[in-house]
Short mmCIF file of C-alpha atoms in Angstrom, two decimals:
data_model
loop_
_atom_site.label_atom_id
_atom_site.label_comp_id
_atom_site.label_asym_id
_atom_site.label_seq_id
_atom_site.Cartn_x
_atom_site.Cartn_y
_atom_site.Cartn_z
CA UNK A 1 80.64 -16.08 -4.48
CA UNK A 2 77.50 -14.18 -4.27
CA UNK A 3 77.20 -10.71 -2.57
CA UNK A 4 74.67 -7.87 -1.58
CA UNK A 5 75.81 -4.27 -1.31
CA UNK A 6 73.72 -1.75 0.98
CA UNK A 7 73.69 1.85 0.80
CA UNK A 8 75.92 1.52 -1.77
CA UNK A 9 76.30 5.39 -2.25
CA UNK A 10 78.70 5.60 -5.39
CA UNK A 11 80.08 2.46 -5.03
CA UNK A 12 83.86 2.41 -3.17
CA UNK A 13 83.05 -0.52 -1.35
CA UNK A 14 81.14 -2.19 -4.00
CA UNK A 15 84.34 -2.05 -5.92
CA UNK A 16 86.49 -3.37 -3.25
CA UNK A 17 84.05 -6.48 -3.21
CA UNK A 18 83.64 -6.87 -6.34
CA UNK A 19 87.54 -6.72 -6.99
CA UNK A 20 87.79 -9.51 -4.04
CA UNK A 21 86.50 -11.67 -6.07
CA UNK A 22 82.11 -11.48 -5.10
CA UNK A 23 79.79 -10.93 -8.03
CA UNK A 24 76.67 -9.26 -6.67
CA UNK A 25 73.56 -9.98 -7.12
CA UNK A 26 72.11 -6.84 -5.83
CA UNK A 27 73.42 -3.52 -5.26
CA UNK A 28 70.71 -1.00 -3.53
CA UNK A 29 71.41 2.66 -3.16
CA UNK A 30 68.09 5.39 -2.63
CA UNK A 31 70.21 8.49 -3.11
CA UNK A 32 69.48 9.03 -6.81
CA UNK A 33 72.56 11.18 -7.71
CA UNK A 34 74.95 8.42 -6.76
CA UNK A 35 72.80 5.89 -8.82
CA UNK A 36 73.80 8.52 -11.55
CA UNK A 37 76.94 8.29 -11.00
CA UNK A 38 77.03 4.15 -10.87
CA UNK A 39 74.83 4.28 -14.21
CA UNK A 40 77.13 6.80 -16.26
CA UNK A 41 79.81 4.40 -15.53
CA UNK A 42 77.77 1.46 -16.31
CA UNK A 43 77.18 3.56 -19.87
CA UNK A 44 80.72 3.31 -20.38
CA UNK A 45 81.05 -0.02 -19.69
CA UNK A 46 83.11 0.11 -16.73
CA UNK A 47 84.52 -2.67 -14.67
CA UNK A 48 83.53 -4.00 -12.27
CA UNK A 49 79.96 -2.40 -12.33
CA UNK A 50 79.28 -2.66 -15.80
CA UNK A 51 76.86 -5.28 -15.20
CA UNK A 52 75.80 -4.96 -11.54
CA UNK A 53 72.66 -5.08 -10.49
CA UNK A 54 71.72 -1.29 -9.50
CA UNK A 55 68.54 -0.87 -7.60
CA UNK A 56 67.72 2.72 -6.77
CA UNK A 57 65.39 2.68 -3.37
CA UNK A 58 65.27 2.02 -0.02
CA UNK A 59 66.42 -0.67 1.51
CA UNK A 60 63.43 -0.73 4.11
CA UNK A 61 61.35 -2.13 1.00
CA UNK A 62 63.51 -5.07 0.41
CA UNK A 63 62.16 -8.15 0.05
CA UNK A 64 65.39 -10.45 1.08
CA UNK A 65 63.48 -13.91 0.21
CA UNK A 66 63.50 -13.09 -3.46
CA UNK A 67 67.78 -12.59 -4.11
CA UNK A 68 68.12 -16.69 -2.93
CA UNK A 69 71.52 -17.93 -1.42
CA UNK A 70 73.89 -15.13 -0.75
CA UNK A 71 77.65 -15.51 0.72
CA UNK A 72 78.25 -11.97 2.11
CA UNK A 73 76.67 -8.80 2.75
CA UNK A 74 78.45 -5.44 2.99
CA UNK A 75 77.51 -2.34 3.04
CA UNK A 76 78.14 1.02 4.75
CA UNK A 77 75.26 2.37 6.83
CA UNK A 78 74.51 6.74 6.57
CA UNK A 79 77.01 7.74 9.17
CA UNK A 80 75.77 11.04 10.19
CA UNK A 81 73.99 9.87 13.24
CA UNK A 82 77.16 8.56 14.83
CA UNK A 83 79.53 11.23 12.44
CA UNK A 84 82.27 13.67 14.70
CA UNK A 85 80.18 16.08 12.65
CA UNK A 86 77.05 15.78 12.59
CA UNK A 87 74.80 15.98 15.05
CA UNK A 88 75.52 13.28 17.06
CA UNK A 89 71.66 11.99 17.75
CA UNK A 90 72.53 8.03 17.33
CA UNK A 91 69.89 5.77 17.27
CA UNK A 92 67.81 8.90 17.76
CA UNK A 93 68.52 9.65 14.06
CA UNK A 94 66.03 8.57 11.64
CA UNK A 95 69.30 7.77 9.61
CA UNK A 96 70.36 5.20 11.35
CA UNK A 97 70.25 1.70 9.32
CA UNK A 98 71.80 -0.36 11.55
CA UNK A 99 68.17 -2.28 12.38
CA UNK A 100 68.05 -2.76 8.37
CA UNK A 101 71.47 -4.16 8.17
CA UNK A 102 70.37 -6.63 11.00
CA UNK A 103 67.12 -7.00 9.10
CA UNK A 104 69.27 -7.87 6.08
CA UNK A 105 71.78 -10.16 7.86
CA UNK A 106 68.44 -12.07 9.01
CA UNK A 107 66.77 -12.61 5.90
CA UNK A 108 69.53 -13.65 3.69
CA UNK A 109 72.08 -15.23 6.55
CA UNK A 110 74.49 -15.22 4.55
CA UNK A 111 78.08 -16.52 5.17
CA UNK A 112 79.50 -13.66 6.13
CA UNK A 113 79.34 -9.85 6.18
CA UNK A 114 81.15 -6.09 6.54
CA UNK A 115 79.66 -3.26 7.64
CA UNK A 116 81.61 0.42 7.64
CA UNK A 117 81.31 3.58 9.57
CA UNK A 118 82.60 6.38 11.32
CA UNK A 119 84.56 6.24 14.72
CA UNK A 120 82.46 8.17 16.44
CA UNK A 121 80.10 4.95 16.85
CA UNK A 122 82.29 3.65 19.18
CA UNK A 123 83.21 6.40 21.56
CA UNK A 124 81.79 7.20 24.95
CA UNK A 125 78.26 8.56 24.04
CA UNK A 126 77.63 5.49 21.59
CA UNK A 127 79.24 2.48 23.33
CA UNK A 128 76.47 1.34 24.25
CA UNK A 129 74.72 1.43 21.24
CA UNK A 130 77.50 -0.02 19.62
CA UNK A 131 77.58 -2.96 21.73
CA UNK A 132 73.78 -3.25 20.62
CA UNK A 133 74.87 -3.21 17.13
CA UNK A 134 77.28 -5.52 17.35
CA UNK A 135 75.14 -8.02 19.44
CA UNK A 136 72.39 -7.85 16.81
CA UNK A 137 74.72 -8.92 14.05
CA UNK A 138 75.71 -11.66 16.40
CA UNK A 139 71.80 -12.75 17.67
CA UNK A 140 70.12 -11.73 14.47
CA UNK A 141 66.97 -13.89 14.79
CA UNK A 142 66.71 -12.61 18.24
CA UNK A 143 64.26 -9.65 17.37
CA UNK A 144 63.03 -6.81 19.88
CA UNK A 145 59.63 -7.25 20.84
CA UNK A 146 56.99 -4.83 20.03
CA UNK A 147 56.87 -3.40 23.17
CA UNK A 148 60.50 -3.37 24.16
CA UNK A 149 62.98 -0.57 24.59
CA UNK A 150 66.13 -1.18 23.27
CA UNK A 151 67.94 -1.06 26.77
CA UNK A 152 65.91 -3.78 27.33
CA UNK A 153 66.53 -6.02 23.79
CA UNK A 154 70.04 -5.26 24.51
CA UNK A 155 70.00 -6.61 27.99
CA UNK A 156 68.28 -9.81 26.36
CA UNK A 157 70.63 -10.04 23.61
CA UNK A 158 73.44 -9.64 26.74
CA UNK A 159 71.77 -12.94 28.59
CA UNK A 160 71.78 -15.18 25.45
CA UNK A 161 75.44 -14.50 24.82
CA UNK A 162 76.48 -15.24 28.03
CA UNK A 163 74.30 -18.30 27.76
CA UNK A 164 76.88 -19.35 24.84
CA UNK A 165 74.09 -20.87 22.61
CA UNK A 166 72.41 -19.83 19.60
CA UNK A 167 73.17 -22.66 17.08
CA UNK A 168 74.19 -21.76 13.29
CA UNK A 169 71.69 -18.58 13.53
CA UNK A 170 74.74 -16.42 15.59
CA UNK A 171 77.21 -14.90 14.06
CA UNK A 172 80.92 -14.54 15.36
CA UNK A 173 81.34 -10.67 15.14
CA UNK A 174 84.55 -8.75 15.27
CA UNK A 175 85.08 -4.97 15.04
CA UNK A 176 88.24 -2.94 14.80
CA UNK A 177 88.96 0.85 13.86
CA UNK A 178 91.44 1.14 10.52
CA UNK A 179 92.97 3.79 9.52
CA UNK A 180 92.96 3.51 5.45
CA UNK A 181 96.29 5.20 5.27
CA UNK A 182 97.96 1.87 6.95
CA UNK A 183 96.45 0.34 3.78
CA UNK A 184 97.86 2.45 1.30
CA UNK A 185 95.17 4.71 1.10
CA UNK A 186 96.75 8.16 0.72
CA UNK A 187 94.16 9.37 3.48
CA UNK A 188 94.43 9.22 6.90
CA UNK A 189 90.63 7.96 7.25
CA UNK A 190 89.91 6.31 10.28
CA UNK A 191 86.63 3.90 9.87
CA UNK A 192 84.97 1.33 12.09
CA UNK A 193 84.06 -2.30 10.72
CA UNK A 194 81.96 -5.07 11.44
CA UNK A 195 82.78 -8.32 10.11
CA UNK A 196 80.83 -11.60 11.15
CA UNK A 197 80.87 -14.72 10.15
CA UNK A 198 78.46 -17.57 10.47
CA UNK A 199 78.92 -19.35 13.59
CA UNK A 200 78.52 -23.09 11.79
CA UNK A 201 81.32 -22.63 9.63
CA UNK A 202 83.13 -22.26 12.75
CA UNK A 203 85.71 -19.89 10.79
CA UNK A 204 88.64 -18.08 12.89
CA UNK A 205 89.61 -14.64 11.10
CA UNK A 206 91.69 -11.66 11.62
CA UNK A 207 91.67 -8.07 10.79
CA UNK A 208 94.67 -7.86 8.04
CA UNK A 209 97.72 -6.40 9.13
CA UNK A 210 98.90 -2.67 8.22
CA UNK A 211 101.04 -2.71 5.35
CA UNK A 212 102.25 1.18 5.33
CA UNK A 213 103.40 3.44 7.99
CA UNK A 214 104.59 6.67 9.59
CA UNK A 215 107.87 5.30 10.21
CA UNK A 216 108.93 3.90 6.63
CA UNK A 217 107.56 7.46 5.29
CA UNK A 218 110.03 9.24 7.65
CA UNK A 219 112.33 6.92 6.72
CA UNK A 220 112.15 7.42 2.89
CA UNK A 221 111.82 11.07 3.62
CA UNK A 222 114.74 12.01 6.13
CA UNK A 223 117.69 8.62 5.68
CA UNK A 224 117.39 7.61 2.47
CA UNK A 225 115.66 10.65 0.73
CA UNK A 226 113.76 8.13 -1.71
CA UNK A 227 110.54 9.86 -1.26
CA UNK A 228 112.12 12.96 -2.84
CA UNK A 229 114.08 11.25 -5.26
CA UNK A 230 110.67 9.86 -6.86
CA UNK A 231 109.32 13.25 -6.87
CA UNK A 232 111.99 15.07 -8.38
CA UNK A 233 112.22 17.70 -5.64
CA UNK A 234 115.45 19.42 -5.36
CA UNK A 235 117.19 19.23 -2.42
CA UNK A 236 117.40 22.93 -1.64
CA UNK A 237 113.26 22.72 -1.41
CA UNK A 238 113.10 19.59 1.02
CA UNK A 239 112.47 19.72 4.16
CA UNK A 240 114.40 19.27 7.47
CA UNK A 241 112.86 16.85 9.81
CA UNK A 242 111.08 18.44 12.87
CA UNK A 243 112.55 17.66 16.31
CA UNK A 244 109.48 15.28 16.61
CA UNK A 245 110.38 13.78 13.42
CA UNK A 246 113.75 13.31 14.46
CA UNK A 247 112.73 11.74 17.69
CA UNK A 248 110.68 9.30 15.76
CA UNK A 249 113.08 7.91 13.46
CA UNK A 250 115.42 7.31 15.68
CA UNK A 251 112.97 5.42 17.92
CA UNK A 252 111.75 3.66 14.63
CA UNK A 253 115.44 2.19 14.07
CA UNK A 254 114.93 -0.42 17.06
CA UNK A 255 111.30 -1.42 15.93
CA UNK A 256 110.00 -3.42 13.15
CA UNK A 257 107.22 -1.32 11.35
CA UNK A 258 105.44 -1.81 8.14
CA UNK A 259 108.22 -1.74 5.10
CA UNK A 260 105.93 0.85 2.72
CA UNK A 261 105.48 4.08 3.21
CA UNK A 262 102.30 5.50 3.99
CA UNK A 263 101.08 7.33 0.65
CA UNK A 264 100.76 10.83 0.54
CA UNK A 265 98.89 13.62 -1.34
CA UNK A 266 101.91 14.27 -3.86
CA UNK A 267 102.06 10.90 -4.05
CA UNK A 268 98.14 10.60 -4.98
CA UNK A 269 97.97 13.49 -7.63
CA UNK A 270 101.30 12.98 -9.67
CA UNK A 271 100.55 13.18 -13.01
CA UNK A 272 97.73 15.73 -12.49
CA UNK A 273 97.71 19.32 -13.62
CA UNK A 274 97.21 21.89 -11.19
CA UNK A 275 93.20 22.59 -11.76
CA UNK A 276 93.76 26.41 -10.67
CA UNK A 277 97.07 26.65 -12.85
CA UNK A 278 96.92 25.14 -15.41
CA UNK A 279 93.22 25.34 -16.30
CA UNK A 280 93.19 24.26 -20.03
CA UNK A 281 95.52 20.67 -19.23
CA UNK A 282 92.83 20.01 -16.36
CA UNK A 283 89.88 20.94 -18.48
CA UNK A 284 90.88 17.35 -20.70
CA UNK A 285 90.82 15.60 -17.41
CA UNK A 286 87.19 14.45 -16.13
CA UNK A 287 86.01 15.79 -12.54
CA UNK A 288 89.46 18.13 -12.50
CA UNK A 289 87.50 21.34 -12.90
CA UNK A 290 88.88 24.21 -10.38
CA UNK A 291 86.91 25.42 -7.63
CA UNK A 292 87.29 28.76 -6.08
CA UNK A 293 86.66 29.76 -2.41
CA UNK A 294 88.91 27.98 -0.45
CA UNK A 295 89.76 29.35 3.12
CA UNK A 296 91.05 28.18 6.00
CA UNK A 297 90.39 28.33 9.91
CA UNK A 298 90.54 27.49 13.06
CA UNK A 299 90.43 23.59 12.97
CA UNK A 300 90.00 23.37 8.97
CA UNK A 301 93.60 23.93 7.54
CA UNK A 302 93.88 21.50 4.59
CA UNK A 303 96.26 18.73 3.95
CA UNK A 304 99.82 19.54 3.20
CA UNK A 305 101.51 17.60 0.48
CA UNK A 306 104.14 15.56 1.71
CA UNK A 307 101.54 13.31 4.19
CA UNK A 308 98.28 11.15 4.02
CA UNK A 309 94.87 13.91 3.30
CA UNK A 310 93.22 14.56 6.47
CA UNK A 311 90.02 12.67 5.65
CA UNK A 312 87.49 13.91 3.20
CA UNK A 313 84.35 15.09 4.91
CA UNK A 314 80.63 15.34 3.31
CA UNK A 315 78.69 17.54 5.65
CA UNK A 316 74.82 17.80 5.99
CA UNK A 317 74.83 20.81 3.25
CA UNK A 318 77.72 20.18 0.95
CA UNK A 319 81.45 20.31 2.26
CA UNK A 320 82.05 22.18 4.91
CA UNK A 321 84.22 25.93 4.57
CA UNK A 322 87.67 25.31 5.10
CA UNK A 323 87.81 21.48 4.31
CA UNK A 324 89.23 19.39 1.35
CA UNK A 325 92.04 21.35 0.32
CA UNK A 326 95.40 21.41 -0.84
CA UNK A 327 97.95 23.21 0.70
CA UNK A 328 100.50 24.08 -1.43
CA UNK A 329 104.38 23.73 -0.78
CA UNK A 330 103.96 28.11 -0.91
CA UNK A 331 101.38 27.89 1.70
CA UNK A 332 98.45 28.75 -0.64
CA UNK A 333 95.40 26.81 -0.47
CA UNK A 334 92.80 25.25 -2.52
CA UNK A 335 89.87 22.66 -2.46
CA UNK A 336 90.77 19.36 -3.72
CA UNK A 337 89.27 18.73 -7.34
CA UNK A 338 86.74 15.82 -8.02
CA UNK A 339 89.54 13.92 -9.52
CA UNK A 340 91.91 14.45 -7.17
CA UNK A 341 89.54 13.23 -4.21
CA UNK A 342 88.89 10.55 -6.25
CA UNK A 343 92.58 9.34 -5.92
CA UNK A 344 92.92 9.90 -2.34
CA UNK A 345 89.38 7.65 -2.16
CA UNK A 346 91.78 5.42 -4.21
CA UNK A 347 88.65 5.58 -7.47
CA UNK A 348 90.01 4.67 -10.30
CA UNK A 349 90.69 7.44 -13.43
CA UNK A 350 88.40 6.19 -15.46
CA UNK A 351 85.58 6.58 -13.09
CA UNK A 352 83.31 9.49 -13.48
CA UNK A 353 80.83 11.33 -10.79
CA UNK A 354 77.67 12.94 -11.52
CA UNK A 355 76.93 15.87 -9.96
CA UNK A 356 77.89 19.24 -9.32
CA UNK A 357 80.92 19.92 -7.20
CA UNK A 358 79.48 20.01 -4.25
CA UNK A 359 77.27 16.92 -4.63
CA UNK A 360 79.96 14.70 -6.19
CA UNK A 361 82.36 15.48 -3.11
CA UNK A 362 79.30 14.67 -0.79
CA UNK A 363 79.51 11.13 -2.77
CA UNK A 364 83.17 10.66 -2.23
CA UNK A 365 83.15 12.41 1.28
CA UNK A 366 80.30 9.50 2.10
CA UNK A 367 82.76 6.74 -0.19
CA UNK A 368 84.60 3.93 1.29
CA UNK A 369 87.97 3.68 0.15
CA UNK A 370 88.04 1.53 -2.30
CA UNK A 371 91.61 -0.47 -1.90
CA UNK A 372 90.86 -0.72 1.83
CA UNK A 373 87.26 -2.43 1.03
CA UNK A 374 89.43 -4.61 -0.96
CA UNK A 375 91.74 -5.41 1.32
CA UNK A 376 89.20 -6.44 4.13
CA UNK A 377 87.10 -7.82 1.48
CA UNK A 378 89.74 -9.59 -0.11
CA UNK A 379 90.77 -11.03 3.88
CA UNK A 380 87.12 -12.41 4.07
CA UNK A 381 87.17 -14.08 0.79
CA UNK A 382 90.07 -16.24 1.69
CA UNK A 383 88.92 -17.47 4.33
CA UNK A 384 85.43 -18.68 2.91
CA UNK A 385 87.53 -20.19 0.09
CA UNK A 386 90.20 -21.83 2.07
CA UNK A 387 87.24 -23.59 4.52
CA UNK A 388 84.69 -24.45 1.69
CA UNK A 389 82.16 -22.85 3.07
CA UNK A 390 79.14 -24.33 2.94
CA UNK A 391 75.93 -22.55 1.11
CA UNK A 392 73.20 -21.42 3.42
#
């Protein structure tokens, strides 16, 4: 099946998609260090982007009548208008590519699509807007007028959903938060998606359920001692369980959780050198160069080992002080290599990033996951498959 990826940035949901089974057709991205880093791996002959179709611009010069049919289009809008930290201006934010998502979603109505982004889009101060969003996806021929506020479109759009009518132009939107860790990721990342489907194919769908958890880490952790086994560590250096901890488990003994552990850092980076450490073994590694500075404070205190990263972060300058690092089972601290973010953005090895440090974390900090695009990807591609979707 056919697919278009917006804002592509360096690719994690491309790959997902792509890995789901799409082939796309286009792939647009503007920032050109990203494109970089898509085209170095194209270089090497990569999969699955070896032979993707990179455009670098902006998707507000797309002309969607020229890529024909298409069956989905994903993508994951710049999130710093709606990002915890950013600065929180919305649809105020020149940023904001929501109306070109609609705008793509109405020129290629395609079978289905995914949009990602942060949280903060749906909490108090956006709800609104996010109802707008979503409503758009769902009425996408339904365009604002020239001289209409969007209080008022959205008011409109309101009317001709309650009407129930809109023919094969609506889409059936549903939107959920994930966290990626439930998925494997070894991240606690929690992201909001979009995911429509064309109303005439009159398709029911579901978010997919979590496959890891808390409970089955605590489990492996504190009954069974699996998780320690696999890592080797000595028993005199694990652990007790926390009274919390202990409180949980035993809770978790009359409930029926996901049977996999979430993934954790240690998890993630076994097998890698220690980039600080052990400089010469990381220097034969790509992206695992050591970076010095790292400090913590007041609400930036790194991720300790033995749980899910706290979730990477890109920031309007570079990564913020005091975020992406390691803490060590001695309590020191360190950013997170290239490589090592990489994992917990679940890249594979043999991808590389262009960039220096601080721009290739801004990539991954920006990146979708790429197992959980899979996974959600992967969801939407079986049920297009399993109905015989009809082309557009």
């Amino acid at each position: 099946m056919r697919s278009v990826e917006l804002f592509a940035g360096a690719g994690g949901m491309a790959i997902g998609v792509s890995r789901a089974g799409f082939q796309p057709v286009a792939v647009i991205e503007r920032d050109p260090y990203a494109c970089d880093t898509i085209r170095e791996n194209q270089a090497a002959g990569l999969p699955p982007m070896a032979h993707w179709p990179l455009t670098q611009g902006d998707v507000r010069d797309v002309d969607y009548g020229a890529l024909g049919r298409v069956d989905l289009v994903s993508g994951g809008p710049p999130c710093q208008p709606f990002s915890l930290g950013g600065k929180h201006r919305g649809r105020l934010d020149a940023r904001d590519m929501f109306p070109e998502a609609v705008r793509a979603i109405r020129g290629l109505r395609p079978k289905a699509f995914i949009f990602e982004n942060v949280r903060g889009l749906t909490r108090a101060a956006f709800r609104n807007y996010f109802e707008y969003v979503r409503l758009q996806l769902a009425f996408p021929h339904l365009v604002a007028k020239a001289d209409e506020g969007w209080i008022d479109h959205l008011g409109r759009l309101e009317r001709q959903a309650t009407r129930g009518r809109g023919g094969d132009a609506r889409y059936r939107v549903v939107a959920r938060v994930l966290d990626a860790a439930d998925h494997g990721v070894p991240q606690r990342r929690h992201r909001v998606f979009l995911v429509g489907f064309r109303a005439d194919l009159d398709i029911e769908w579901s978010f997919p359920e979590a496959t890891h958890g808390a409970d089955a880490l605590l489990r492996d952790k504190f009954r069974t001692g699996a998780y320690w086994e696999r890592h080797r560590v000595a028993r005199r250096h694990r652990p007790a369980p926390t009274a919390a901890e202990r409180a949980r488990l035993d809770k978790a003994a009359d409930t029926r959780g996901p049977e996999r552990p979430w993934r954790t850092v240690r998890d993630a980076l076994a097998g890698l050198p220690d980039p600080e450490r052990a400089p010469a073994a990381a220097a034969r590694i790509a992206n695992h160069g050591f970076n010095p500075g790292a400090r913590a404070y007041a609400g930036h205190t790194g991720s300790p080992l033995d749980a899910p990263a706290k979730a990477l972060k890109a920031g309007d300058h570079g990564v913020p002080g005091g975020e992406n690092m390691l803490v060590r089972d001695d309590g020191s601290l360190r950013y997170f290599s290239v490589r090592e973010s990489a994992r917990l953005q679940a890249f594979p090895d043999e991808f590389r990033f262009h960039g220096s440090w601080s721009e290739t974390m801004r990539q991954l900090g920006n990146a979708v996951p790429v197992t959980l695009a899979e996974t959600v990807a992967r969801g939407v591609m079986a049920r297009l498959a399993s109905h015989g979707a009809p082309s557009a």
